[in-house]
PDB file of C-alpha atoms and ligand atoms in Angstrom:
ATOM      1  CA  MET A 100     166.020  45.739 135.784  1.00 51.00           C
ATOM      2  CA  GLY A 101     168.303  43.007 137.082  1.00 58.00           C
ATOM      3  CA  ALA A 102     171.256  41.649 135.158  1.00 59.00           C
ATOM      4  CA  GLY A 103     170.308  38.764 132.951  1.00 69.00           C
ATOM      5  CA  GLN A 104     166.685  39.826 132.629  1.00 86.00           C
ATOM      6  CA  VAL A 105     165.222  39.998 129.135  1.00 91.00           C
ATOM      7  CA  GLU A 106     163.395  43.184 128.142  1.00 93.00           C
ATOM      8  CA  ARG A 107     161.448  43.839 124.961  1.00 96.00           C
ATOM      9  CA  GLU A 108     162.327  47.269 123.540  1.00 97.00           C
ATOM     10  CA  HIS A 109     161.282  49.400 120.572  1.00 98.00           C
ATOM     11  CA  THR A 110     163.505  51.950 118.834  1.00 98.00           C
ATOM     12  CA  GLU A 111     164.603  53.293 115.489  1.00 98.00           C
ATOM     13  CA  ALA A 112     168.035  52.739 113.978  1.00 98.00           C
ATOM     14  CA  ILE A 113     170.311  52.988 110.957  1.00 98.00           C
ATOM     15  CA  VAL A 114     171.787  49.748 109.628  1.00 98.00           C
ATOM     16  CA  LEU A 115     175.579  50.253 109.594  1.00 98.00           C
ATOM     17  CA  LYS A 116     176.561  46.796 108.374  1.00 97.00           C
ATOM     18  CA  GLY A 117     175.539  43.165 108.305  1.00 96.00           C
ATOM     19  CA  VAL A 118     177.310  39.816 108.202  1.00 96.00           C
ATOM     20  CA  ASP A 119     175.906  36.379 107.461  1.00 95.00           C
ATOM     21  CA  PHE A 120     175.759  34.221 110.551  1.00 95.00           C
ATOM     22  CA  SER A 121     174.280  31.013 109.181  1.00 93.00           C
ATOM     23  CA  GLU A 122     172.451  29.863 106.090  1.00 92.00           C
ATOM     24  CA  THR A 123     169.339  31.706 107.203  1.00 93.00           C
ATOM     25  CA  SER A 124     170.452  34.310 109.764  1.00 95.00           C
ATOM     26  CA  ARG A 125     172.396  37.564 109.767  1.00 96.00           C
ATOM     27  CA  ILE A 126     173.925  39.744 112.470  1.00 97.00           C
ATOM     28  CA  VAL A 127     173.380  43.444 111.807  1.00 98.00           C
ATOM     29  CA  THR A 128     175.196  46.311 113.504  1.00 98.00           C
ATOM     30  CA  LEU A 129     172.905  49.266 114.158  1.00 98.00           C
ATOM     31  CA  ILE A 130     173.211  52.757 115.540  1.00 98.00           C
ATOM     32  CA  THR A 131     170.318  53.701 117.814  1.00 98.00           C
ATOM     33  CA  PRO A 132     169.604  56.920 119.765  1.00 98.00           C
ATOM     34  CA  ASP A 133     169.507  55.286 123.216  1.00 97.00           C
ATOM     35  CA  ARG A 134     171.622  52.138 122.955  1.00 97.00           C
ATOM     36  CA  GLY A 135     174.346  53.601 120.748  1.00 98.00           C
ATOM     37  CA  LYS A 136     175.911  50.873 118.656  1.00 98.00           C
ATOM     38  CA  MET A 137     174.085  47.579 118.929  1.00 98.00           C
ATOM     39  CA  ALA A 138     174.477  44.165 117.297  1.00 98.00           C
ATOM     40  CA  CYS A 139     171.277  42.248 116.614  1.00 97.00           C
ATOM     41  CA  MET A 140     170.708  38.693 115.447  1.00 97.00           C
ATOM     42  CA  ALA A 141     168.065  38.466 112.721  1.00 96.00           C
ATOM     43  CA  LYS A 142     166.965  34.849 112.625  1.00 95.00           C
ATOM     44  CA  GLY A 143     165.549  33.484 109.390  1.00 92.00           C
ATOM     45  CA  VAL A 144     166.034  36.784 107.564  1.00 91.00           C
ATOM     46  CA  LYS A 145     167.794  35.136 104.617  1.00 89.00           C
ATOM     47  CA  ARG A 146     164.850  32.871 103.860  1.00 90.00           C
ATOM     48  CA  PRO A 147     163.348  34.031 100.542  1.00 85.00           C
ATOM     49  CA  LYS A 148     159.901  34.554 102.031  1.00 89.00           C
ATOM     50  CA  SER A 149     161.091  36.268 105.216  1.00 90.00           C
ATOM     51  CA  PRO A 150     159.072  39.429 105.892  1.00 87.00           C
ATOM     52  CA  MET A 151     162.381  41.055 106.873  1.00 89.00           C
ATOM     53  CA  ALA A 152     164.184  40.355 103.559  1.00 82.00           C
ATOM     54  CA  GLY A 153     165.668  43.666 102.361  1.00 91.00           C
ATOM     55  CA  VAL A 154     164.615  45.470 105.538  1.00 96.00           C
ATOM     56  CA  LEU A 155     168.078  45.136 107.079  1.00 97.00           C
ATOM     57  CA  ASP A 156     170.109  46.402 104.106  1.00 96.00           C
ATOM     58  CA  THR A 157     172.978  48.767 104.907  1.00 97.00           C
ATOM     59  CA  PHE A 158     171.886  52.460 105.013  1.00 98.00           C
ATOM     60  CA  ASN A 159     168.248  51.627 105.851  1.00 98.00           C
ATOM     61  CA  ARG A 160     166.567  53.649 108.565  1.00 98.00           C
ATOM     62  CA  ILE A 161     164.365  51.160 110.373  1.00 98.00           C
ATOM     63  CA  ASP A 162     161.891  50.830 113.225  1.00 98.00           C
ATOM     64  CA  LEU A 163     162.557  47.711 115.232  1.00 98.00           C
ATOM     65  CA  VAL A 164     161.486  45.616 118.175  1.00 98.00           C
ATOM     66  CA  TYR A 165     164.152  43.504 119.879  1.00 98.00           C
ATOM     67  CA  THR A 166     164.832  41.782 123.164  1.00 97.00           C
ATOM     68  CA  TRP A 167     167.634  43.263 125.253  1.00 96.00           C
ATOM     69  CA  LYS A 168     169.716  41.356 127.766  1.00 96.00           C
ATOM     70  CA  ASP A 169     172.617  43.057 129.583  1.00 93.00           C
ATOM     71  CA  THR A 170     174.756  39.955 129.670  1.00 93.00           C
ATOM     72  CA  ARG A 171     174.912  39.274 125.938  1.00 94.00           C
ATOM     73  CA  GLN A 172     176.853  40.934 123.104  1.00 95.00           C
ATOM     74  CA  VAL A 173     174.271  40.288 120.392  1.00 97.00           C
ATOM     75  CA  GLN A 174     170.622  41.129 120.984  1.00 97.00           C
ATOM     76  CA  THR A 175     167.683  39.395 119.314  1.00 97.00           C
ATOM     77  CA  LEU A 176     165.640  41.116 116.639  1.00 97.00           C
ATOM     78  CA  ILE A 177     161.898  40.423 116.792  1.00 96.00           C
ATOM     79  CA  GLU A 178     160.627  42.557 113.919  1.00 96.00           C
ATOM     80  CA  ALA A 179     161.713  45.501 111.763  1.00 97.00           C
ATOM     81  CA  ASN A 180     160.229  47.836 109.165  1.00 97.00           C
ATOM     82  CA  VAL A 181     161.882  50.288 106.778  1.00 98.00           C
ATOM     83  CA  ALA A 182     161.266  53.953 107.616  1.00 98.00           C
ATOM     84  CA  ASN A 183     163.566  55.231 104.833  1.00 98.00           C
ATOM     85  CA  GLY A 184     165.414  53.073 102.305  1.00 98.00           C
ATOM     86  CA  TYR A 185     167.551  55.973 100.972  1.00 98.00           C
ATOM     87  CA  ALA A 186     167.131  54.911  97.347  1.00 98.00           C
ATOM     88  CA  GLY A 187     168.827  58.141  96.221  1.00 98.00           C
ATOM     89  CA  ILE A 188     172.014  57.112  98.045  1.00 98.00           C
ATOM     90  CA  LYS A 189     171.987  53.428  97.117  1.00 98.00           C
ATOM     91  CA  GLY A 190     171.340  54.164  93.433  1.00 97.00           C
ATOM     92  CA  ASP A 191     174.345  56.485  93.035  1.00 97.00           C
ATOM     93  CA  LEU A 192     177.911  55.149  93.218  1.00 96.00           C
ATOM     94  CA  ASP A 193     179.421  58.445  94.444  1.00 96.00           C
ATOM     95  CA  LYS A 194     176.734  59.000  97.065  1.00 98.00           C
ATOM     96  CA  SER A 195     176.909  55.440  98.351  1.00 98.00           C
ATOM     97  CA  SER A 196     180.731  55.624  98.578  1.00 97.00           C
ATOM     98  CA  TYR A 197     180.740  58.841 100.610  1.00 98.00           C
ATOM     99  CA  GLY A 198     177.714  57.606 102.557  1.00 98.00           C
ATOM    100  CA  ALA A 199     179.643  54.432 103.412  1.00 98.00           C
ATOM    101  CA  PHE A 200     182.343  56.623 104.961  1.00 98.00           C
ATOM    102  CA  LEU A 201     179.727  58.304 107.188  1.00 98.00           C
ATOM    103  CA  LEU A 202     178.509  54.877 108.344  1.00 98.00           C
ATOM    104  CA  GLU A 203     182.095  53.763 108.954  1.00 98.00           C
ATOM    105  CA  LEU A 204     182.682  56.893 111.046  1.00 98.00           C
ATOM    106  CA  ALA A 205     179.623  55.962 113.118  1.00 98.00           C
ATOM    107  CA  LEU A 206     180.988  52.435 113.604  1.00 97.00           C
ATOM    108  CA  VAL A 207     184.242  53.866 114.963  1.00 97.00           C
ATOM    109  CA  VAL A 208     183.052  56.741 117.179  1.00 97.00           C
ATOM    110  CA  VAL A 209     179.794  55.388 118.631  1.00 98.00           C
ATOM    111  CA  HIS A 210     180.163  53.017 121.569  1.00 97.00           C
ATOM    112  CA  ASP A 211     178.122  49.956 122.468  1.00 96.00           C
ATOM    113  CA  ASN A 212     175.188  50.571 124.796  1.00 94.00           C
ATOM    114  CA  GLU A 213     175.874  54.282 125.267  1.00 96.00           C
ATOM    115  CA  PRO A 214     173.202  56.923 124.497  1.00 96.00           C
ATOM    116  CA  SER A 215     174.208  58.666 121.250  1.00 97.00           C
ATOM    117  CA  GLU A 216     171.200  60.769 120.358  1.00 97.00           C
ATOM    118  CA  ASP A 217     173.104  63.877 119.189  1.00 97.00           C
ATOM    119  CA  PHE A 218     175.315  61.858 116.871  1.00 98.00           C
ATOM    120  CA  TYR A 219     172.329  59.828 115.663  1.00 98.00           C
ATOM    121  CA  ILE A 220     170.393  62.990 114.750  1.00 98.00           C
ATOM    122  CA  GLU A 221     173.396  64.402 112.845  1.00 98.00           C
ATOM    123  CA  LEU A 222     173.758  61.133 110.941  1.00 98.00           C
ATOM    124  CA  ILE A 223     170.043  61.078 110.014  1.00 98.00           C
ATOM    125  CA  GLN A 224     170.208  64.705 108.846  1.00 98.00           C
ATOM    126  CA  ALA A 225     173.310  63.955 106.761  1.00 98.00           C
ATOM    127  CA  LEU A 226     171.728  60.875 105.127  1.00 98.00           C
ATOM    128  CA  ASN A 227     168.439  62.722 104.477  1.00 98.00           C
ATOM    129  CA  GLN A 228     170.283  65.540 102.707  1.00 98.00           C
ATOM    130  CA  LEU A 229     172.645  63.221 100.824  1.00 98.00           C
ATOM    131  CA  ASP A 230     169.649  61.258  99.514  1.00 98.00           C
ATOM    132  CA  ASP A 231     168.306  64.389  97.739  1.00 98.00           C
ATOM    133  CA  TRP A 232     171.655  66.125  97.071  1.00 98.00           C
ATOM    134  CA  THR A 233     172.173  67.376  93.503  1.00 97.00           C
ATOM    135  CA  GLY A 234     175.474  69.248  94.002  1.00 96.00           C
ATOM    136  CA  GLU A 235     179.064  67.998  94.090  1.00 96.00           C
ATOM    137  CA  VAL A 236     179.107  64.843  96.213  1.00 97.00           C
ATOM    138  CA  ALA A 237     182.677  65.367  97.494  1.00 96.00           C
ATOM    139  CA  VAL A 238     181.675  68.746  98.955  1.00 97.00           C
ATOM    140  CA  PHE A 239     178.766  67.076 100.688  1.00 98.00           C
ATOM    141  CA  GLY A 240     181.064  64.334 101.975  1.00 98.00           C
ATOM    142  CA  ALA A 241     183.417  66.939 103.449  1.00 98.00           C
ATOM    143  CA  TRP A 242     180.558  68.888 105.040  1.00 98.00           C
ATOM    144  CA  ALA A 243     178.943  65.782 106.561  1.00 98.00           C
ATOM    145  CA  THR A 244     182.322  64.561 107.832  1.00 98.00           C
ATOM    146  CA  LEU A 245     182.794  67.874 109.666  1.00 97.00           C
ATOM    147  CA  ARG A 246     179.287  67.584 111.158  1.00 98.00           C
ATOM    148  CA  LEU A 247     179.805  64.044 112.407  1.00 98.00           C
ATOM    149  CA  LEU A 248     183.303  64.742 113.751  1.00 97.00           C
ATOM    150  CA  SER A 249     181.853  67.722 115.668  1.00 97.00           C
ATOM    151  CA  ALA A 250     179.000  65.635 117.072  1.00 97.00           C
ATOM    152  CA  ALA A 251     181.528  63.036 118.242  1.00 97.00           C
ATOM    153  CA  GLY A 252     183.805  65.639 119.870  1.00 96.00           C
ATOM    154  CA  PHE A 253     186.571  65.422 117.251  1.00 97.00           C
ATOM    155  CA  ALA A 254     186.053  68.700 115.369  1.00 96.00           C
ATOM    156  CA  PRO A 255     189.288  70.152 113.942  1.00 97.00           C
ATOM    157  CA  MET A 256     190.083  73.692 115.046  1.00 96.00           C
ATOM    158  CA  LEU A 257     189.427  75.976 112.050  1.00 96.00           C
ATOM    159  CA  SER A 258     188.857  79.566 113.227  1.00 95.00           C
ATOM    160  CA  THR A 259     192.430  80.421 114.243  1.00 96.00           C
ATOM    161  CA  CYS A 260     195.793  78.624 114.218  1.00 98.00           C
ATOM    162  CA  SER A 261     195.424  75.436 116.262  1.00 97.00           C
ATOM    163  CA  THR A 262     199.053  75.764 117.423  1.00 97.00           C
ATOM    164  CA  CYS A 263     199.571  79.483 118.223  1.00 97.00           C
ATOM    165  CA  ASP A 264     195.994  80.870 118.009  1.00 97.00           C
ATOM    166  CA  LYS A 265     196.960  83.594 115.500  1.00 97.00           C
ATOM    167  CA  ALA A 266     194.665  84.548 112.609  1.00 96.00           C
ATOM    168  CA  ILE A 267     194.993  82.505 109.414  1.00 96.00           C
ATOM    169  CA  GLU A 268     196.348  84.636 106.562  1.00 92.00           C
ATOM    170  CA  ALA A 269     198.920  83.593 103.939  1.00 92.00           C
ATOM    171  CA  ASN A 270     200.220  80.028 103.464  1.00 95.00           C
ATOM    172  CA  PRO A 271     197.812  78.122 105.747  1.00 97.00           C
ATOM    173  CA  GLY A 272     198.396  74.501 106.607  1.00 97.00           C
ATOM    174  CA  PHE A 273     196.737  71.554 108.290  1.00 97.00           C
ATOM    175  CA  ALA A 274     198.034  69.554 111.246  1.00 97.00           C
ATOM    176  CA  PHE A 275     196.396  66.134 111.604  1.00 96.00           C
ATOM    177  CA  GLU A 276     196.781  66.360 115.390  1.00 93.00           C
ATOM    178  CA  SER A 277     194.709  69.516 115.786  1.00 94.00           C
ATOM    179  CA  GLY A 278     193.416  71.328 112.678  1.00 96.00           C
ATOM    180  CA  ILE A 279     194.306  74.464 110.760  1.00 97.00           C
ATOM    181  CA  VAL A 280     197.697  76.150 111.321  1.00 98.00           C
ATOM    182  CA  CYS A 281     199.100  79.528 110.280  1.00 97.00           C
ATOM    183  CA  GLY A 282     202.005  80.066 107.888  1.00 96.00           C
ATOM    184  CA  ALA A 283     204.493  80.308 110.772  1.00 97.00           C
ATOM    185  CA  CYS A 284     203.564  76.992 112.433  1.00 97.00           C
ATOM    186  CA  SER A 285     204.503  73.546 111.203  1.00 97.00           C
ATOM    187  CA  ALA A 286     201.915  71.593 109.217  1.00 97.00           C
ATOM    188  CA  ASP A 287     201.521  68.028 107.991  1.00 97.00           C
ATOM    189  CA  GLN A 288     200.234  69.502 104.750  1.00 96.00           C
ATOM    190  CA  ARG A 289     200.128  73.042 103.321  1.00 97.00           C
ATOM    191  CA  ILE A 290     196.782  74.028 101.788  1.00 97.00           C
ATOM    192  CA  THR A 291     195.758  76.931  99.558  1.00 96.00           C
ATOM    193  CA  VAL A 292     193.902  79.982 100.844  1.00 95.00           C
ATOM    194  CA  GLY A 293     191.004  78.836  98.624  1.00 95.00           C
ATOM    195  CA  GLU A 294     190.933  75.447 100.345  1.00 96.00           C
ATOM    196  CA  TYR A 295     190.942  77.147 103.737  1.00 96.00           C
ATOM    197  CA  LYS A 296     187.992  79.296 102.651  1.00 95.00           C
ATOM    198  CA  THR A 297     186.120  76.185 101.510  1.00 95.00           C
ATOM    199  CA  LEU A 298     186.744  74.491 104.867  1.00 96.00           C
ATOM    200  CA  LYS A 299     185.513  77.569 106.735  1.00 95.00           C
ATOM    201  CA  ALA A 300     182.430  77.832 104.509  1.00 95.00           C
ATOM    202  CA  LEU A 301     181.535  74.195 105.235  1.00 96.00           C
ATOM    203  CA  ALA A 302     181.998  74.688 108.983  1.00 95.00           C
ATOM    204  CA  ASP A 303     179.980  77.926 108.951  1.00 94.00           C
ATOM    205  CA  TYR A 304     176.808  76.212 107.651  1.00 95.00           C
ATOM    206  CA  PRO A 305     175.904  73.546 110.219  1.00 92.00           C
ATOM    207  CA  ALA A 306     172.263  73.089 109.171  1.00 94.00           C
ATOM    208  CA  ARG A 307     172.628  72.549 105.415  1.00 96.00           C
ATOM    209  CA  CYS A 308     175.562  71.844 103.144  1.00 97.00           C
ATOM    210  CA  PRO A 309     176.389  74.985 101.099  1.00 96.00           C
ATOM    211  CA  ARG A 310     176.326  74.508  97.329  1.00 95.00           C
ATOM    212  CA  ILE A 311     179.995  75.153  96.622  1.00 94.00           C
ATOM    213  CA  ARG A 312     182.511  73.136  94.583  1.00 91.00           C
ATOM    214  CA  ASN A 313     186.057  71.738  94.698  1.00 88.00           C
ATOM    215  CA  GLY A 314     185.463  69.585  97.758  1.00 92.00           C
ATOM    216  CA  ARG A 315     187.649  66.624  96.802  1.00 93.00           C
ATOM    217  CA  SER A 316     190.875  67.861  98.362  1.00 94.00           C
ATOM    218  CA  ILE A 317     188.950  69.015 101.451  1.00 96.00           C
ATOM    219  CA  PHE A 318     187.316  65.630 101.868  1.00 97.00           C
ATOM    220  CA  GLY A 319     190.746  64.003 101.484  1.00 96.00           C
ATOM    221  CA  LEU A 320     192.157  66.287 104.166  1.00 96.00           C
ATOM    222  CA  LEU A 321     189.312  65.542 106.596  1.00 97.00           C
ATOM    223  CA  ALA A 322     189.462  61.808 105.893  1.00 97.00           C
ATOM    224  CA  THR A 323     193.188  61.792 106.716  1.00 96.00           C
ATOM    225  CA  TYR A 324     192.491  63.884 109.828  1.00 97.00           C
ATOM    226  CA  ALA A 325     189.759  61.420 110.922  1.00 97.00           C
ATOM    227  CA  THR A 326     192.064  58.451 110.292  1.00 96.00           C
ATOM    228  CA  SER A 327     194.747  60.085 112.434  1.00 96.00           C
ATOM    229  CA  GLN A 328     192.425  61.264 115.232  1.00 96.00           C
ATOM    230  CA  LEU A 329     190.525  57.995 115.505  1.00 96.00           C
ATOM    231  CA  GLU A 330     193.529  55.764 114.769  1.00 94.00           C
ATOM    232  CA  SER A 331     191.380  53.831 112.357  1.00 91.00           C
ATOM    233  CA  PRO A 332     191.944  53.002 108.683  1.00 92.00           C
ATOM    234  CA  PHE A 333     188.737  53.587 106.718  1.00 95.00           C
ATOM    235  CA  ARG A 334     188.047  51.092 103.968  1.00 95.00           C
ATOM    236  CA  SER A 335     185.533  53.466 102.340  1.00 95.00           C
ATOM    237  CA  VAL A 336     188.226  56.147 101.907  1.00 95.00           C
ATOM    238  CA  ARG A 337     190.293  53.734  99.819  1.00 94.00           C
ATOM    239  CA  VAL A 338     187.203  53.069  97.671  1.00 94.00           C
ATOM    240  CA  ILE A 339     186.551  56.811  97.221  1.00 95.00           C
ATOM    241  CA  ARG A 340     190.193  57.435  96.211  1.00 93.00           C
ATOM    242  CA  GLN A 341     190.024  54.539  93.758  1.00 93.00           C
ATOM    243  CA  LEU A 342     186.846  55.977  92.187  1.00 90.00           C
ATOM    244  CA  GLU A 343     188.521  59.391  91.887  1.00 88.00           C
ATOM    245  CA  ARG A 344     191.537  57.905  90.130  1.00 89.00           C
ATOM    246  CA  GLU A 345     189.253  56.050  87.712  1.00 89.00           C
ATOM    247  CA  SER A 346     187.221  59.166  86.927  1.00 84.00           C
ATOM    248  CA  LEU A 347     190.424  61.143  86.275  1.00 78.00           C
ATOM    249  CA  GLY A 348     192.062  58.406  84.195  1.00 68.00           C
TER     250      GLY A 348
HETATM  251 ZN1  LIG B 482     200.426  79.385 114.227  1.00 55.44          ZN
END
């Protein structure tokens, strides 16, 4: 297809975010399997009787038809339908806060117009499980963060010391440049042996999050690691920390 040509395409996507563009239109940012991150203009979607009202809410998994043109930054949405509205995530403050971090991760690591099927599948699996999750949400957040970082090529090293490759025994630590470190190597933060075991347990179960507890400090560690690796401040992490302080206070 030549540059500048308009093609009608069909795909599925997750809505990562949306911003109002005019009184009646919104621009949504999506993650798709084949086009990676993609911005789409949804004309007329804010009209009360629009058939697309509510379809483009953040978190929604949608089927969509759009027109693609290589030369433009924002594509044009033709129609969209909800495949999964993730009511279990949206209706729970903890789940939606940790879920927002997963979407923010996607916004940072997925590139425009670059096939991202592996990452997309991991994100769908994480959202599907989070929607039904009945265990500790922080543990799930830590597990899903590890999954998405792995899919994006940013997994921390956890099996042996990321500095000297020795086995992890007493006094483990975490280096935000690389991952776990042994007691002899320098760390940004020392962690307990119990925390190391939790991290390993989460990494050892790639298909489903294990039902363990005490994930808050592990999520905090991985969120700081992600912030450092990706050189990106995550707004959702501030929200999660605020919620934790409120629940403790
Ligand atoms: Zn070491």
